[in-house]
């Protein structure tokens, strides 16, 4: 299955006065993300210190194609409520993968 690097960024409803775990719909978003891991869609992911003010996280996901990546995130409560947005989706060829050993 193809792998994609996905970066997320703050959406229009991100509360800049709050920490990431204090954002609206955090519990629902976290439960959704845990489900994506359990399904094998998310390989790994977490907050990223990119230096850009709006960046939130970097994820490695497995999906048939880029449109399938977006389709999965359509149901994320943070996407639905515009707390975050998908900033980029890039095909990623993994040459080094500790999961296969």
PDB file of C-alpha atoms in Angstrom:
ATOM      1  CA  UNK A   1       0.000   0.000   0.000  1.00  0.00           C
ATOM      2  CA  UNK A   2       1.370   3.478  -0.840  1.00  0.00           C
ATOM      3  CA  UNK A   3       2.576   5.699   1.993  1.00  0.00           C
ATOM      4  CA  UNK A   4       2.019   9.448   2.221  1.00  0.00           C
ATOM      5  CA  UNK A   5       3.561  12.159   4.396  1.00  0.00           C
ATOM      6  CA  UNK A   6       0.775  14.402   5.670  1.00  0.00           C
ATOM      7  CA  UNK A   7       1.295  17.722   7.403  1.00  0.00           C
ATOM      8  CA  UNK A   8      -1.502  19.411   9.289  1.00  0.00           C
ATOM      9  CA  UNK A   9      -1.820  23.073  10.211  1.00  0.00           C
ATOM     10  CA  UNK A  10      -4.000  25.249  12.404  1.00  0.00           C
ATOM     11  CA  UNK A  11      -7.443  25.946  10.998  1.00  0.00           C
ATOM     12  CA  UNK A  12      -9.633  29.015  11.327  1.00  0.00           C
ATOM     13  CA  UNK A  13     -11.107  27.740  14.607  1.00  0.00           C
ATOM     14  CA  UNK A  14      -7.769  27.028  16.294  1.00  0.00           C
ATOM     15  CA  UNK A  15      -7.703  28.829  19.656  1.00  0.00           C
ATOM     16  CA  UNK A  16      -4.247  30.418  19.831  1.00  0.00           C
ATOM     17  CA  UNK A  17      -4.680  31.057  23.559  1.00  0.00           C
ATOM     18  CA  UNK A  18      -4.821  27.300  24.275  1.00  0.00           C
ATOM     19  CA  UNK A  19      -2.384  24.404  24.157  1.00  0.00           C
ATOM     20  CA  UNK A  20      -2.939  21.607  21.632  1.00  0.00           C
ATOM     21  CA  UNK A  21      -4.686  19.304  24.128  1.00  0.00           C
ATOM     22  CA  UNK A  22      -6.951  22.170  25.203  1.00  0.00           C
ATOM     23  CA  UNK A  23      -8.311  22.812  21.704  1.00  0.00           C
ATOM     24  CA  UNK A  24     -12.040  22.413  21.036  1.00  0.00           C
ATOM     25  CA  UNK A  25     -12.999  18.807  20.242  1.00  0.00           C
ATOM     26  CA  UNK A  26      -9.616  17.462  21.453  1.00  0.00           C
ATOM     27  CA  UNK A  27     -11.109  14.303  22.995  1.00  0.00           C
ATOM     28  CA  UNK A  28     -13.090  13.498  19.850  1.00  0.00           C
ATOM     29  CA  UNK A  29     -10.079  14.183  17.612  1.00  0.00           C
ATOM     30  CA  UNK A  30      -7.798  12.027  19.800  1.00  0.00           C
ATOM     31  CA  UNK A  31     -10.286   9.128  19.739  1.00  0.00           C
ATOM     32  CA  UNK A  32     -10.551   9.452  15.957  1.00  0.00           C
ATOM     33  CA  UNK A  33      -6.751   9.446  15.608  1.00  0.00           C
ATOM     34  CA  UNK A  34      -6.462   6.367  17.845  1.00  0.00           C
ATOM     35  CA  UNK A  35      -8.969   4.621  15.571  1.00  0.00           C
ATOM     36  CA  UNK A  36      -6.836   5.485  12.517  1.00  0.00           C
ATOM     37  CA  UNK A  37      -3.826   3.879  14.187  1.00  0.00           C
ATOM     38  CA  UNK A  38      -5.834   0.779  15.114  1.00  0.00           C
ATOM     39  CA  UNK A  39      -7.018   0.459  11.488  1.00  0.00           C
ATOM     40  CA  UNK A  40      -3.431   0.699  10.228  1.00  0.00           C
ATOM     41  CA  UNK A  41      -4.050   3.936   8.318  1.00  0.00           C
ATOM     42  CA  UNK A  42      -1.668   5.985  10.488  1.00  0.00           C
ATOM     43  CA  UNK A  43       1.794   4.411  10.706  1.00  0.00           C
ATOM     44  CA  UNK A  44       3.196   7.139  12.953  1.00  0.00           C
ATOM     45  CA  UNK A  45       2.527  10.745  13.723  1.00  0.00           C
ATOM     46  CA  UNK A  46       2.725  13.592  16.163  1.00  0.00           C
ATOM     47  CA  UNK A  47       3.368  17.289  16.685  1.00  0.00           C
ATOM     48  CA  UNK A  48       6.201  18.731  14.639  1.00  0.00           C
ATOM     49  CA  UNK A  49       8.523  21.607  15.454  1.00  0.00           C
ATOM     50  CA  UNK A  50       8.915  22.940  11.928  1.00  0.00           C
ATOM     51  CA  UNK A  51       9.382  26.585  12.769  1.00  0.00           C
ATOM     52  CA  UNK A  52       6.197  27.573  10.933  1.00  0.00           C
ATOM     53  CA  UNK A  53       3.617  29.079  13.307  1.00  0.00           C
ATOM     54  CA  UNK A  54       0.680  27.255  11.781  1.00  0.00           C
ATOM     55  CA  UNK A  55       2.152  23.722  11.584  1.00  0.00           C
ATOM     56  CA  UNK A  56       0.745  21.109  13.948  1.00  0.00           C
ATOM     57  CA  UNK A  57       1.728  17.556  13.023  1.00  0.00           C
ATOM     58  CA  UNK A  58       3.490  15.240  10.605  1.00  0.00           C
ATOM     59  CA  UNK A  59       1.936  11.850   9.876  1.00  0.00           C
ATOM     60  CA  UNK A  60       2.918   8.840   7.811  1.00  0.00           C
ATOM     61  CA  UNK A  61      -0.229   7.193   6.474  1.00  0.00           C
ATOM     62  CA  UNK A  62      -1.052   4.263   4.194  1.00  0.00           C
ATOM     63  CA  UNK A  63      -3.739   4.873   1.569  1.00  0.00           C
ATOM     64  CA  UNK A  64      -4.557   3.856  -1.973  1.00  0.00           C
ATOM     65  CA  UNK A  65      -3.998   7.399  -3.268  1.00  0.00           C
ATOM     66  CA  UNK A  66      -4.009  11.056  -2.252  1.00  0.00           C
ATOM     67  CA  UNK A  67      -7.788  11.398  -2.574  1.00  0.00           C
ATOM     68  CA  UNK A  68      -8.220   8.483  -0.152  1.00  0.00           C
ATOM     69  CA  UNK A  69      -6.068  10.359   2.381  1.00  0.00           C
ATOM     70  CA  UNK A  70      -8.363  13.380   2.221  1.00  0.00           C
ATOM     71  CA  UNK A  71     -11.463  11.167   2.367  1.00  0.00           C
ATOM     72  CA  UNK A  72     -10.333   9.601   5.647  1.00  0.00           C
ATOM     73  CA  UNK A  73      -9.691  12.982   7.279  1.00  0.00           C
ATOM     74  CA  UNK A  74     -13.131  14.263   6.196  1.00  0.00           C
ATOM     75  CA  UNK A  75     -14.536  12.525   9.296  1.00  0.00           C
ATOM     76  CA  UNK A  76     -11.982  13.929  11.776  1.00  0.00           C
ATOM     77  CA  UNK A  77     -13.756  16.212  14.260  1.00  0.00           C
ATOM     78  CA  UNK A  78     -10.939  18.754  13.964  1.00  0.00           C
ATOM     79  CA  UNK A  79     -11.405  18.828  10.177  1.00  0.00           C
ATOM     80  CA  UNK A  80     -15.203  19.034  10.491  1.00  0.00           C
ATOM     81  CA  UNK A  81     -14.977  21.943  12.957  1.00  0.00           C
ATOM     82  CA  UNK A  82     -12.041  23.606  11.138  1.00  0.00           C
ATOM     83  CA  UNK A  83      -9.665  23.347  14.091  1.00  0.00           C
ATOM     84  CA  UNK A  84      -7.036  21.988  11.704  1.00  0.00           C
ATOM     85  CA  UNK A  85      -6.496  21.640   7.990  1.00  0.00           C
ATOM     86  CA  UNK A  86      -4.440  19.410   5.767  1.00  0.00           C
ATOM     87  CA  UNK A  87      -1.432  21.465   4.709  1.00  0.00           C
ATOM     88  CA  UNK A  88       0.242  18.943   2.413  1.00  0.00           C
ATOM     89  CA  UNK A  89       0.076  15.361   1.222  1.00  0.00           C
ATOM     90  CA  UNK A  90       3.201  13.927  -0.393  1.00  0.00           C
ATOM     91  CA  UNK A  91       3.878  10.422  -1.731  1.00  0.00           C
ATOM     92  CA  UNK A  92       6.614   8.896   0.421  1.00  0.00           C
ATOM     93  CA  UNK A  93       8.753   5.927  -0.535  1.00  0.00           C
ATOM     94  CA  UNK A  94       9.965   4.345   2.679  1.00  0.00           C
ATOM     95  CA  UNK A  95      13.384   2.785   2.220  1.00  0.00           C
ATOM     96  CA  UNK A  96      13.983   2.356   5.922  1.00  0.00           C
ATOM     97  CA  UNK A  97      11.115   0.807   7.834  1.00  0.00           C
ATOM     98  CA  UNK A  98      11.551  -0.760  11.260  1.00  0.00           C
ATOM     99  CA  UNK A  99       8.099  -2.356  11.108  1.00  0.00           C
ATOM    100  CA  UNK A 100       9.175  -4.986   8.574  1.00  0.00           C
ATOM    101  CA  UNK A 101      11.843  -6.645  10.717  1.00  0.00           C
TER     102      UNK A 101
END
